[in-house]
PDB file of N, CA and C in Angstrom:
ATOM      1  N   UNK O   1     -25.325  39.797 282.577  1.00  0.00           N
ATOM      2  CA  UNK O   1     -26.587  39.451 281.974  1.00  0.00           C
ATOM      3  C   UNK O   1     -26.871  40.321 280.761  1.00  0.00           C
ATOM      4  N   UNK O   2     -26.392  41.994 280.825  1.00  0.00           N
ATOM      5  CA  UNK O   2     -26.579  42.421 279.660  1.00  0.00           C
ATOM      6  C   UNK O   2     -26.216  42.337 278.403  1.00  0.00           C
ATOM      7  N   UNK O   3     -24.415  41.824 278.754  1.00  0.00           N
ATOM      8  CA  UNK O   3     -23.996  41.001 277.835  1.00  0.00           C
ATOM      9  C   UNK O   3     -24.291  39.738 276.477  1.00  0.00           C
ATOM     10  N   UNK O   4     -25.299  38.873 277.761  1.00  0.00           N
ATOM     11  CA  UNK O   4     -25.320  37.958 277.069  1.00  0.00           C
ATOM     12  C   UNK O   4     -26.573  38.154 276.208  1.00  0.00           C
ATOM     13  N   UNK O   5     -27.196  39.493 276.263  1.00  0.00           N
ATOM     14  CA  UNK O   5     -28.550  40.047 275.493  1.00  0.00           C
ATOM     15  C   UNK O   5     -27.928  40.551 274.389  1.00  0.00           C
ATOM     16  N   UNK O   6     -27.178  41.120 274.316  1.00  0.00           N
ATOM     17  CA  UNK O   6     -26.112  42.189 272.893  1.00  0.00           C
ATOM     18  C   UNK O   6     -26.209  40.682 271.839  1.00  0.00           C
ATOM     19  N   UNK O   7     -25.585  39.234 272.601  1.00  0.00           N
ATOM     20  CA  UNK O   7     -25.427  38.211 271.788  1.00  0.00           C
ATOM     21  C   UNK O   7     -26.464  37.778 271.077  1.00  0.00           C
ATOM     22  N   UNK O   8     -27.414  37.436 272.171  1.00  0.00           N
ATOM     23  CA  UNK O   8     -28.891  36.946 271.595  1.00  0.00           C
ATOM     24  C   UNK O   8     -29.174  36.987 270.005  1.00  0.00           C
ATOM     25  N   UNK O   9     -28.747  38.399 269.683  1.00  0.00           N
ATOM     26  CA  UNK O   9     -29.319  38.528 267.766  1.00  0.00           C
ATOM     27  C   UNK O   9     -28.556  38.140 267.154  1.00  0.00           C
ATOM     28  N   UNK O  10     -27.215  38.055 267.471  1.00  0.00           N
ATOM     29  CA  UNK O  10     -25.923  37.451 266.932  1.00  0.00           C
ATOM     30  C   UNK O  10     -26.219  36.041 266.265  1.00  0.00           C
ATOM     31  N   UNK O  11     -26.392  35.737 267.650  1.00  0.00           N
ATOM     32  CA  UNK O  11     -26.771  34.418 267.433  1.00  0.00           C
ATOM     33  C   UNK O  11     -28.028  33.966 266.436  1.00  0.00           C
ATOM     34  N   UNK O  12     -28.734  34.127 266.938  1.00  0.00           N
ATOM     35  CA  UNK O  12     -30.163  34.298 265.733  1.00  0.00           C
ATOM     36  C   UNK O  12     -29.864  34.008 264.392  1.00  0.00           C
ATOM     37  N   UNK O  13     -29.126  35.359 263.611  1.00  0.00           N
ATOM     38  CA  UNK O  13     -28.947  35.250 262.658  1.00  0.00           C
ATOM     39  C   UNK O  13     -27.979  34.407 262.067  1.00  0.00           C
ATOM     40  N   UNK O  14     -27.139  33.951 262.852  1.00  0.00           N
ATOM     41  CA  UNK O  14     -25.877  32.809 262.301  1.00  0.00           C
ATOM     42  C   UNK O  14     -27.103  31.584 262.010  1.00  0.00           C
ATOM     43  N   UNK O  15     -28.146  31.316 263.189  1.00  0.00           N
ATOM     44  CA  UNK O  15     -28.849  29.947 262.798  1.00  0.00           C
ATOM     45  C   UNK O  15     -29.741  30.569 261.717  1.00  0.00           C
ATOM     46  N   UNK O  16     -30.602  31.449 261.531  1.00  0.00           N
ATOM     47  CA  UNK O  16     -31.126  31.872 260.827  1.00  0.00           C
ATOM     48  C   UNK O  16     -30.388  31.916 258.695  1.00  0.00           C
ATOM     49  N   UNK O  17     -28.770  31.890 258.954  1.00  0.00           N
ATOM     50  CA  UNK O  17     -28.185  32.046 257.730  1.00  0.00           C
ATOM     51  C   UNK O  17     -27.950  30.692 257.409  1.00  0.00           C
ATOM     52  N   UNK O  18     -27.812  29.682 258.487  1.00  0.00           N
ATOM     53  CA  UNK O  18     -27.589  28.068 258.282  1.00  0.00           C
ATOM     54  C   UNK O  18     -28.932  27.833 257.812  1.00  0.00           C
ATOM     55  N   UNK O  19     -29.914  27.720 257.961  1.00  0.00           N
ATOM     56  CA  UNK O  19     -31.393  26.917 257.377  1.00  0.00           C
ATOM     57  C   UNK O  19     -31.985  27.782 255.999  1.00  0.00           C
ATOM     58  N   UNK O  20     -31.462  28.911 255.935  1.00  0.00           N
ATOM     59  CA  UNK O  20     -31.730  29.606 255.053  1.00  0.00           C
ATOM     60  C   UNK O  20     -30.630  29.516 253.548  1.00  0.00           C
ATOM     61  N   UNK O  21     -29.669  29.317 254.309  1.00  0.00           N
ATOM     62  CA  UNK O  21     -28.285  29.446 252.986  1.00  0.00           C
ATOM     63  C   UNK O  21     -27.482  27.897 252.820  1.00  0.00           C
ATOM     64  N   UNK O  22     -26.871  27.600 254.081  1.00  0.00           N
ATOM     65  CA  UNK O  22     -26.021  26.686 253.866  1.00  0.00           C
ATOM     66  C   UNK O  22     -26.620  25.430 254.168  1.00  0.00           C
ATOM     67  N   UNK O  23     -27.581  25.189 254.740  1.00  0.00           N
ATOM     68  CA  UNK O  23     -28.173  23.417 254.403  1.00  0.00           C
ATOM     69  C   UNK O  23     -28.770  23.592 253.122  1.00  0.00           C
ATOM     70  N   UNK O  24     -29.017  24.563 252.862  1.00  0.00           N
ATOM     71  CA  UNK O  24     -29.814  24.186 251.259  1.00  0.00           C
ATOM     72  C   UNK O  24     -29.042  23.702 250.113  1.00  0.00           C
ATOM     73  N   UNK O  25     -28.230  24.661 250.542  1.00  0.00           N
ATOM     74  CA  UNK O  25     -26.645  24.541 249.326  1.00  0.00           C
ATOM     75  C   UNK O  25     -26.193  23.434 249.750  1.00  0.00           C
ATOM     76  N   UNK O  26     -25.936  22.716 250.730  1.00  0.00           N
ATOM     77  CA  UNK O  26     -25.414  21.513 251.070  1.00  0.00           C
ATOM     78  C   UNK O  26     -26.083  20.174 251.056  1.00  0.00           C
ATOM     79  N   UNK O  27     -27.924  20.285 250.570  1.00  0.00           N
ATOM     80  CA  UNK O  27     -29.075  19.415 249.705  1.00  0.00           C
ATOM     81  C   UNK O  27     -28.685  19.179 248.549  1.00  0.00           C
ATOM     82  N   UNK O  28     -27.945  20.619 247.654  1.00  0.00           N
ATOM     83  CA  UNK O  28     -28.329  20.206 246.269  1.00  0.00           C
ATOM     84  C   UNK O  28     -26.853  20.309 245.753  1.00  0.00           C
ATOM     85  N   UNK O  29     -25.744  20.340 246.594  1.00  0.00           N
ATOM     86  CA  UNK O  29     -24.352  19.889 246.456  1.00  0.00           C
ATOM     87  C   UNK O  29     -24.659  18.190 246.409  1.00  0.00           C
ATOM     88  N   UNK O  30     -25.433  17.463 247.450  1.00  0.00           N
ATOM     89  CA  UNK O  30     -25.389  16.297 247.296  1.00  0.00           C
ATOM     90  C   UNK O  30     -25.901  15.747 246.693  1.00  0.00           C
ATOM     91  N   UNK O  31     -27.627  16.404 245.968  1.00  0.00           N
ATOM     92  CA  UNK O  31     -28.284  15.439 244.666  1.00  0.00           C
ATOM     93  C   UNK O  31     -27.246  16.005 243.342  1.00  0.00           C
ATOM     94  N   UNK O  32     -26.910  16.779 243.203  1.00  0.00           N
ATOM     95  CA  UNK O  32     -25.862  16.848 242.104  1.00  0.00           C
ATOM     96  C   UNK O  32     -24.380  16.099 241.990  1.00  0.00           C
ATOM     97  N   UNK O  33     -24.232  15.432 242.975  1.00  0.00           N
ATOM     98  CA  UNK O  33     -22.662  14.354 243.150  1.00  0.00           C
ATOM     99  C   UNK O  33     -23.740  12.692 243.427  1.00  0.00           C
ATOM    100  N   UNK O  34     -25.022  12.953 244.219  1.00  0.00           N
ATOM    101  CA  UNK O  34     -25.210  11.769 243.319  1.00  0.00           C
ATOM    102  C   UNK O  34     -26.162  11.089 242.004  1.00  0.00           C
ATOM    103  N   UNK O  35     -26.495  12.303 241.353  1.00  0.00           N
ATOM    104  CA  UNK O  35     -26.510  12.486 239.656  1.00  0.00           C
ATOM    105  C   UNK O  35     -25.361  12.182 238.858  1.00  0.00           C
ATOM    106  N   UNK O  36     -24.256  12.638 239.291  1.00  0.00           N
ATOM    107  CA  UNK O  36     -22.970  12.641 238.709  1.00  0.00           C
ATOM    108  C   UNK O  36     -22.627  11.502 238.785  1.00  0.00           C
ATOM    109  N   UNK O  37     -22.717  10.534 239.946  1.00  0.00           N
ATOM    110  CA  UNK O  37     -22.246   9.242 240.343  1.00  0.00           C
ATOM    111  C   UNK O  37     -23.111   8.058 239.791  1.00  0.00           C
ATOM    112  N   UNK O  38     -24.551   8.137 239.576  1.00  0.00           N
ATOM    113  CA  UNK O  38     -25.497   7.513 239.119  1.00  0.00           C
ATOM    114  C   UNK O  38     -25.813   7.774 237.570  1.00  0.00           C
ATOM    115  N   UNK O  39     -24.841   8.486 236.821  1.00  0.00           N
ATOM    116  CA  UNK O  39     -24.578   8.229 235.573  1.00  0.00           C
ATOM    117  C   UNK O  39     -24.240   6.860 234.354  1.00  0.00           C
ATOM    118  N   UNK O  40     -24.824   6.550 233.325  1.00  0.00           N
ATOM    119  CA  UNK O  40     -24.600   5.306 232.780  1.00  0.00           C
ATOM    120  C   UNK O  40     -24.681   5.191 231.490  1.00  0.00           C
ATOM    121  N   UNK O  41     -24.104   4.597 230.769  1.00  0.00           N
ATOM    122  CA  UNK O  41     -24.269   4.786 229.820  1.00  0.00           C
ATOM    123  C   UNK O  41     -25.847   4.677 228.397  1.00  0.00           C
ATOM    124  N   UNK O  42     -25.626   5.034 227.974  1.00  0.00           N
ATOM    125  CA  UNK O  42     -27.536   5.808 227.079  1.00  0.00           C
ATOM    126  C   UNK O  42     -28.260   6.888 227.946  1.00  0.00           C
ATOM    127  N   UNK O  43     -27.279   7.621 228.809  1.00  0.00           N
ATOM    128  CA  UNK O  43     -28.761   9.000 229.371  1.00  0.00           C
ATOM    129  C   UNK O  43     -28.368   9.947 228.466  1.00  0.00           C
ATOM    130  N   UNK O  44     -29.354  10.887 228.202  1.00  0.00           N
ATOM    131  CA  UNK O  44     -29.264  11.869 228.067  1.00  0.00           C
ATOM    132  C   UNK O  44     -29.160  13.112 228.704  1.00  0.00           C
ATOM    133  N   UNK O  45     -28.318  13.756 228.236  1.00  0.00           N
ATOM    134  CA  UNK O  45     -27.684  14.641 229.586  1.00  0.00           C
ATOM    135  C   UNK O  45     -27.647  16.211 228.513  1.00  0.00           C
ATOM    136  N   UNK O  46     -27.324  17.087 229.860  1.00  0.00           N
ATOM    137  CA  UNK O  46     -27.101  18.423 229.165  1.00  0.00           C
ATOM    138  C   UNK O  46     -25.843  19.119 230.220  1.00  0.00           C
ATOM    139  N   UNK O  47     -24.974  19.307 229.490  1.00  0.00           N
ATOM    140  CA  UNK O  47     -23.512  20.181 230.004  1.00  0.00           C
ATOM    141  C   UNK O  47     -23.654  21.322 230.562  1.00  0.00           C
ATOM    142  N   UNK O  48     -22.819  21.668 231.727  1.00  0.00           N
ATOM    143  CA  UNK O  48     -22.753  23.065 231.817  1.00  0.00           C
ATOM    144  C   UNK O  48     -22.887  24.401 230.775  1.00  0.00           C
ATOM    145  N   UNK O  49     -21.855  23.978 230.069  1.00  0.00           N
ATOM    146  CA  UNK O  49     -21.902  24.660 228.307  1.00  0.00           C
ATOM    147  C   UNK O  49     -23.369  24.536 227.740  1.00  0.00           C
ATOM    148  N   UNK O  50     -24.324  23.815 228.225  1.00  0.00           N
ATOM    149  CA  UNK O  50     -25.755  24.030 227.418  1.00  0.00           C
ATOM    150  C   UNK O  50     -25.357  22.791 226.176  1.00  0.00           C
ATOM    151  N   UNK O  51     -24.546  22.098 225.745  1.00  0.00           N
ATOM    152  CA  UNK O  51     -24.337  20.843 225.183  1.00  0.00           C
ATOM    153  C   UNK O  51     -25.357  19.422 225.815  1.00  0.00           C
ATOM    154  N   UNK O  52     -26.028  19.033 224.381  1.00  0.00           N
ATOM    155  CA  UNK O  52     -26.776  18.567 224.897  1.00  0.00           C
ATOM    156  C   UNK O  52     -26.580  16.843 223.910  1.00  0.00           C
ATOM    157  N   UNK O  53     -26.288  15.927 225.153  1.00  0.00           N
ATOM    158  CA  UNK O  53     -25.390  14.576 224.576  1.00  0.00           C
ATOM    159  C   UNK O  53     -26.212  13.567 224.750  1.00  0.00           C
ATOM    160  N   UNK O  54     -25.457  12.018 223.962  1.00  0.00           N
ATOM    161  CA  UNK O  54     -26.005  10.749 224.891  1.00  0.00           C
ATOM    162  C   UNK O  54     -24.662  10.306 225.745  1.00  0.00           C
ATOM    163  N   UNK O  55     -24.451   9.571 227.168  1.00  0.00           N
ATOM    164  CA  UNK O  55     -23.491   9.414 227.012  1.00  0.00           C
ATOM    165  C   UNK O  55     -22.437   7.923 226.620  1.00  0.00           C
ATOM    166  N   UNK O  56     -21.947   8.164 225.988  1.00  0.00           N
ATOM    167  CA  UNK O  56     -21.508   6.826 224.800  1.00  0.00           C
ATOM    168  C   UNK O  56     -20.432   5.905 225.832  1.00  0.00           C
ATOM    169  N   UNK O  57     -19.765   7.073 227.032  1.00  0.00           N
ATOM    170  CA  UNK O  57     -18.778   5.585 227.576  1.00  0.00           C
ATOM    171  C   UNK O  57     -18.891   6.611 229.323  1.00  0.00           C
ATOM    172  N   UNK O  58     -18.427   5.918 229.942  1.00  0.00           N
ATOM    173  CA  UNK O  58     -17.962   6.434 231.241  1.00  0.00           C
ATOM    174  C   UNK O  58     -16.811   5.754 231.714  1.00  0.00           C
ATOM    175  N   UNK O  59     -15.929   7.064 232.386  1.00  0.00           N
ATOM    176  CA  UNK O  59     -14.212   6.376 232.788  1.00  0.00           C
ATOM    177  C   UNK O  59     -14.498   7.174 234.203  1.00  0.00           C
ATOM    178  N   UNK O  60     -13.119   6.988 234.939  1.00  0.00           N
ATOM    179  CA  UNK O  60     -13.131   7.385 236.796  1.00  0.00           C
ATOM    180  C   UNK O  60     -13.813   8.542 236.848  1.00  0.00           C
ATOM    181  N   UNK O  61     -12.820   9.587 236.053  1.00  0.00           N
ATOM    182  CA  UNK O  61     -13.551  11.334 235.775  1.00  0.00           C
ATOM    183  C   UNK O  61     -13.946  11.629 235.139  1.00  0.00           C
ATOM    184  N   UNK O  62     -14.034  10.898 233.688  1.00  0.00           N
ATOM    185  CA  UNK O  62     -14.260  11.658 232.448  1.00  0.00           C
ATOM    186  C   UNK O  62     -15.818  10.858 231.977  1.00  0.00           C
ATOM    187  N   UNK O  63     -16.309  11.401 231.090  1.00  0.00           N
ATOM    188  CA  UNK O  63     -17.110  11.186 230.221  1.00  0.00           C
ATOM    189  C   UNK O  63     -17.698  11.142 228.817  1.00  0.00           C
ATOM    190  N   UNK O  64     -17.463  10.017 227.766  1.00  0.00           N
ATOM    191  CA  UNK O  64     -17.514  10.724 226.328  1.00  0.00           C
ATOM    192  C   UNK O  64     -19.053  10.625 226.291  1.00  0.00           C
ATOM    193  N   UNK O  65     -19.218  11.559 225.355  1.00  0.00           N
ATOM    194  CA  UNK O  65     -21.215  12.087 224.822  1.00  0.00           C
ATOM    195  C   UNK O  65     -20.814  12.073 223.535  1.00  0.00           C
ATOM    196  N   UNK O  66     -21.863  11.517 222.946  1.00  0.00           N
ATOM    197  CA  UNK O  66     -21.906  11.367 221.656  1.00  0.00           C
ATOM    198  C   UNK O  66     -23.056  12.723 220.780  1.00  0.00           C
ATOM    199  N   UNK O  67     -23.153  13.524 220.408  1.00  0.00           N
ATOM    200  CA  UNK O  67     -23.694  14.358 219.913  1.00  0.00           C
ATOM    201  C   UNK O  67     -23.577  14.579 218.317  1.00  0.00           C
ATOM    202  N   UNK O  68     -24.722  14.102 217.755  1.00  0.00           N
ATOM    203  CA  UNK O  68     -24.930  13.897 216.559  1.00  0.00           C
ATOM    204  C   UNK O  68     -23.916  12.751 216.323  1.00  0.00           C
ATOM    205  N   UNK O  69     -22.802  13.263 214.928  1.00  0.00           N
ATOM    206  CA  UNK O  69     -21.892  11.934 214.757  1.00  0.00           C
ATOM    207  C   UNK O  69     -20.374  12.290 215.284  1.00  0.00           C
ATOM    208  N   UNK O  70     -20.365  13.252 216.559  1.00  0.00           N
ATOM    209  CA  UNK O  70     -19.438  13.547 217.315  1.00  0.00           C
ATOM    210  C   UNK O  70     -18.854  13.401 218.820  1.00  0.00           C
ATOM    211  N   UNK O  71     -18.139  12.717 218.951  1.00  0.00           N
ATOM    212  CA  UNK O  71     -17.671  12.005 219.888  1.00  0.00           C
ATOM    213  C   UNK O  71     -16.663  12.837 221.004  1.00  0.00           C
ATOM    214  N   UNK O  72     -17.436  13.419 222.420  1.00  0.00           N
ATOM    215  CA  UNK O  72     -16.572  14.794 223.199  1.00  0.00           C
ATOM    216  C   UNK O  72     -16.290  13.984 224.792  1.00  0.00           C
ATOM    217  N   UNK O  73     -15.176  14.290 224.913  1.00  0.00           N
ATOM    218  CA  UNK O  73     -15.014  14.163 226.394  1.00  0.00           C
ATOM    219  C   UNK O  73     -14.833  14.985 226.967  1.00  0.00           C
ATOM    220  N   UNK O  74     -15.729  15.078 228.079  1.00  0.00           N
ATOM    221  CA  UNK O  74     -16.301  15.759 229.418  1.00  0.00           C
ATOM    222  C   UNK O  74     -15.760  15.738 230.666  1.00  0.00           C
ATOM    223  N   UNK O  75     -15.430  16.202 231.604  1.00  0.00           N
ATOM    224  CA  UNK O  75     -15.225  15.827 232.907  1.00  0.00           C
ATOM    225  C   UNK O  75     -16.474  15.916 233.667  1.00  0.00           C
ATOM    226  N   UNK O  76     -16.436  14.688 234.472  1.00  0.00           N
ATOM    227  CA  UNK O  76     -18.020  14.152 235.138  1.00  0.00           C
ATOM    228  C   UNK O  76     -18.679  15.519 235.391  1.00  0.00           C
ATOM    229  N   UNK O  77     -18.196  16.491 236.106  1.00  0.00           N
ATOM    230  CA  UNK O  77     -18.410  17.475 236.928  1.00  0.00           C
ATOM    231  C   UNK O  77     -19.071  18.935 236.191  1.00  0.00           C
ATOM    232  N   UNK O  78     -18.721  18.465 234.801  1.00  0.00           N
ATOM    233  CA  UNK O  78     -19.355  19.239 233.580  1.00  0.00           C
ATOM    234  C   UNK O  78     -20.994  19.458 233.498  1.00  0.00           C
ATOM    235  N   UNK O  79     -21.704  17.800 233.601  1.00  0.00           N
ATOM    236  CA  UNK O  79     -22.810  17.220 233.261  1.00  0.00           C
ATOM    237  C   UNK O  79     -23.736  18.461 234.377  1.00  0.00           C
ATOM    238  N   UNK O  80     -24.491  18.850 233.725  1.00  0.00           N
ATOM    239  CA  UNK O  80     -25.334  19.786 234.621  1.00  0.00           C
ATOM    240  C   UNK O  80     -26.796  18.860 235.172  1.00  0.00           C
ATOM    241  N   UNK O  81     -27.228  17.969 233.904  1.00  0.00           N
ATOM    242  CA  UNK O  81     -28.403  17.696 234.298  1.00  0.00           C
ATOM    243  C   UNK O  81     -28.855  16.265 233.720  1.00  0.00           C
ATOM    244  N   UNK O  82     -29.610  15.274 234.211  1.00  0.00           N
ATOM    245  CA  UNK O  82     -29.419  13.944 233.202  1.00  0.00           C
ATOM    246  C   UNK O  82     -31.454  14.782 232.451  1.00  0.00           C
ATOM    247  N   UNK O  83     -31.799  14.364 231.276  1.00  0.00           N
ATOM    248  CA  UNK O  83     -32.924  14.539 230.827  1.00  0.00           C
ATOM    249  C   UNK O  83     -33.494  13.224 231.194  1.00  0.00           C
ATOM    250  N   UNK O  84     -33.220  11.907 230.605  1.00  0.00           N
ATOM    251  CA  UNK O  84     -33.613  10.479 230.412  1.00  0.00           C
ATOM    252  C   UNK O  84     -32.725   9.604 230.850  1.00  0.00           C
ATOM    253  N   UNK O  85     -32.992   8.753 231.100  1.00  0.00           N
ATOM    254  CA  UNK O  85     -32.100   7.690 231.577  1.00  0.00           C
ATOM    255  C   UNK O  85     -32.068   6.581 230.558  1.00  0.00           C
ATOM    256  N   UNK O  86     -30.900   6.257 230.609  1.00  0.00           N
ATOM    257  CA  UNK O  86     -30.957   5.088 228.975  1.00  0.00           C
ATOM    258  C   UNK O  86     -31.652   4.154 229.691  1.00  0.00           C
ATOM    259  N   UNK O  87     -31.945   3.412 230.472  1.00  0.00           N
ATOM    260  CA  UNK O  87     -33.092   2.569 231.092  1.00  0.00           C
ATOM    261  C   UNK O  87     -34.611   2.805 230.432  1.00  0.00           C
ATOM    262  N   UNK O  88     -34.647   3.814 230.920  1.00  0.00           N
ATOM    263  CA  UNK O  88     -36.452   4.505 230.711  1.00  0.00           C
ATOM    264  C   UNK O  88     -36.356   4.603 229.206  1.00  0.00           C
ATOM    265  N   UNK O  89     -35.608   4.818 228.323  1.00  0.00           N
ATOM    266  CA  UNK O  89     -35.674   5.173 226.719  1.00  0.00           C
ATOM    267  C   UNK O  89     -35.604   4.236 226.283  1.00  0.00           C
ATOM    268  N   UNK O  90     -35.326   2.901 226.923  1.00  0.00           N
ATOM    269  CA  UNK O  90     -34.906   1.539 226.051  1.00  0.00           C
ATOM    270  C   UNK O  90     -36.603   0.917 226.401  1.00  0.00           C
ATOM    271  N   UNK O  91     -37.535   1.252 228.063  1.00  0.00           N
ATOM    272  CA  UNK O  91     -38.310   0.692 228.017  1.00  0.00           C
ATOM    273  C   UNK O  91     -39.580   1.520 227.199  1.00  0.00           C
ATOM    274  N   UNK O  92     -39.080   2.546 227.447  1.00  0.00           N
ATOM    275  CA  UNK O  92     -40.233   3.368 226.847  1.00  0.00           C
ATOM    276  C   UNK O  92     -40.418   3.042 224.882  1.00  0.00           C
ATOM    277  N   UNK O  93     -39.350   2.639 224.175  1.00  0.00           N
ATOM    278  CA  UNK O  93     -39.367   2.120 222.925  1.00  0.00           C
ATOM    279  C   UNK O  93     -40.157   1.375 223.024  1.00  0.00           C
ATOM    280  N   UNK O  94     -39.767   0.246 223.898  1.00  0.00           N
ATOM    281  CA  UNK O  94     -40.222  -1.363 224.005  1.00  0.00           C
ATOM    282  C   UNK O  94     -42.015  -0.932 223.938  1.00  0.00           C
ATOM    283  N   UNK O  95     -42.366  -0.292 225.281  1.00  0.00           N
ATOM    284  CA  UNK O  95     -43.777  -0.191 225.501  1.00  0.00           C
ATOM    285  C   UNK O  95     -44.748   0.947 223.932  1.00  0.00           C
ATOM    286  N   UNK O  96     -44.064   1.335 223.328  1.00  0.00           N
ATOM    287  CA  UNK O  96     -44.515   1.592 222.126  1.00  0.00           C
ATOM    288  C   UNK O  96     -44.476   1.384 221.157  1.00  0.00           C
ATOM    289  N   UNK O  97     -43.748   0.225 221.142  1.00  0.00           N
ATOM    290  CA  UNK O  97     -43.550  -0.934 220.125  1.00  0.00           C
ATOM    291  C   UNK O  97     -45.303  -1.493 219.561  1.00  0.00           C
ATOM    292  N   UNK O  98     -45.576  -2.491 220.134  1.00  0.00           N
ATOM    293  CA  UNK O  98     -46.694  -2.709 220.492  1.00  0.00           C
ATOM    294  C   UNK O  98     -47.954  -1.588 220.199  1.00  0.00           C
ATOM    295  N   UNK O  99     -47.749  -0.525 221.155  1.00  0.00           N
ATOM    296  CA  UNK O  99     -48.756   0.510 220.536  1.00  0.00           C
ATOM    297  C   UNK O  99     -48.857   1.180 218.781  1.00  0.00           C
ATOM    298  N   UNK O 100     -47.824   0.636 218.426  1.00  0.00           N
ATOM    299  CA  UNK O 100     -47.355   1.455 217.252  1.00  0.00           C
ATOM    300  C   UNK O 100     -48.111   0.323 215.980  1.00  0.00           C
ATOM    301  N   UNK O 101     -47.702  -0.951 216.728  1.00  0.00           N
ATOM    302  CA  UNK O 101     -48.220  -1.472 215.600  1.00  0.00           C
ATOM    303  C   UNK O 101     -49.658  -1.999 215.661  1.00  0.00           C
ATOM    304  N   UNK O 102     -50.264  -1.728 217.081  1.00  0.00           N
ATOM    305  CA  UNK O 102     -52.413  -1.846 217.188  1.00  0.00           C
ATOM    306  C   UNK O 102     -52.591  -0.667 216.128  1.00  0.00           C
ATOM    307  N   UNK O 103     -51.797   0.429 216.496  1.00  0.00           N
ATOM    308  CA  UNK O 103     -52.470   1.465 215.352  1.00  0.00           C
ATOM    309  C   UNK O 103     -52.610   1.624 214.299  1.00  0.00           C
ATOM    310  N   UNK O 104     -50.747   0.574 213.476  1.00  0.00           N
ATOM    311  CA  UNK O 104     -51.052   0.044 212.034  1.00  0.00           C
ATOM    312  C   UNK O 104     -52.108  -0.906 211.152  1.00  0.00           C
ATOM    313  N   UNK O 105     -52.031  -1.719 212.479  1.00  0.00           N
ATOM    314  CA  UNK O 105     -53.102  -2.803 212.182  1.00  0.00           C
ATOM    315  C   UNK O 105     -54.508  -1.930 211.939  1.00  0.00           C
ATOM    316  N   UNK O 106     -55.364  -0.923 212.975  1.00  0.00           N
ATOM    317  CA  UNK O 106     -56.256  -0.586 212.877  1.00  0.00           C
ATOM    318  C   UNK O 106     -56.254   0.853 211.403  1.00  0.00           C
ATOM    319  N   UNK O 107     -55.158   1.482 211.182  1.00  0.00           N
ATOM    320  CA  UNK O 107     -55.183   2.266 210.153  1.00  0.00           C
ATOM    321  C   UNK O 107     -55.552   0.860 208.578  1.00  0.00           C
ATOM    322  N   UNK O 108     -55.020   0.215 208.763  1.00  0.00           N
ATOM    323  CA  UNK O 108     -55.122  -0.900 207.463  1.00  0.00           C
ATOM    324  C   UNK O 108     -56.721  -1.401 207.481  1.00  0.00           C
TER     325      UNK O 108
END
């Protein structure tokens, strides 16, 4: 019985290092593979390197970004972060389309 008291803290802290260390790391291992996977072409993204792209094509691993009038390929696993999604930037034009021109009309 005294034995199995020496264990008691042992134990503790192994569950204590799982909820604290390794499910967390193993949350944001998985929103970062499926960021990586839910990639498309027009987001805007930013590289490990701090490179900051659109991306112009997507292949199995790789990725070209277009930055300014320069054309880089990436490996998926590079992409640190998406900013915009070419979805949301194509509607977000659209929906200020419209606003852009009530305001011309009313500046005239």
């Amino acid at each position: 019985m005294a034995s199995l008291g020496a264990f008691i803290p042992i134990i503790l802290m192994i569950i204590l290092f799982y909820f604290l260390l390794i499910r967390p790391q193993q949350k944001r291992q998985k929103e970062v593979a499926n960021m990586q996977n839910s990639l498309s072409k027009g987001d805007k993204i930013i590289t490990i390197g701090g490179l900051h792209g659109v991306v112009e094509a997507i292949e199995d691993g790789t990725v070209v970004l277009k930055s300014g009038n320069t054309k880089l390929t990436f490996d998926r696993n590079a992409i640190r972060t998406v900013l915009e999604k070419g979805n949301r930037v194509e509607a977000s034009t659209e929906e200020k389309a419209p606003e852009t021109e009530q305001k011309d009309e009313e500046q005239k």
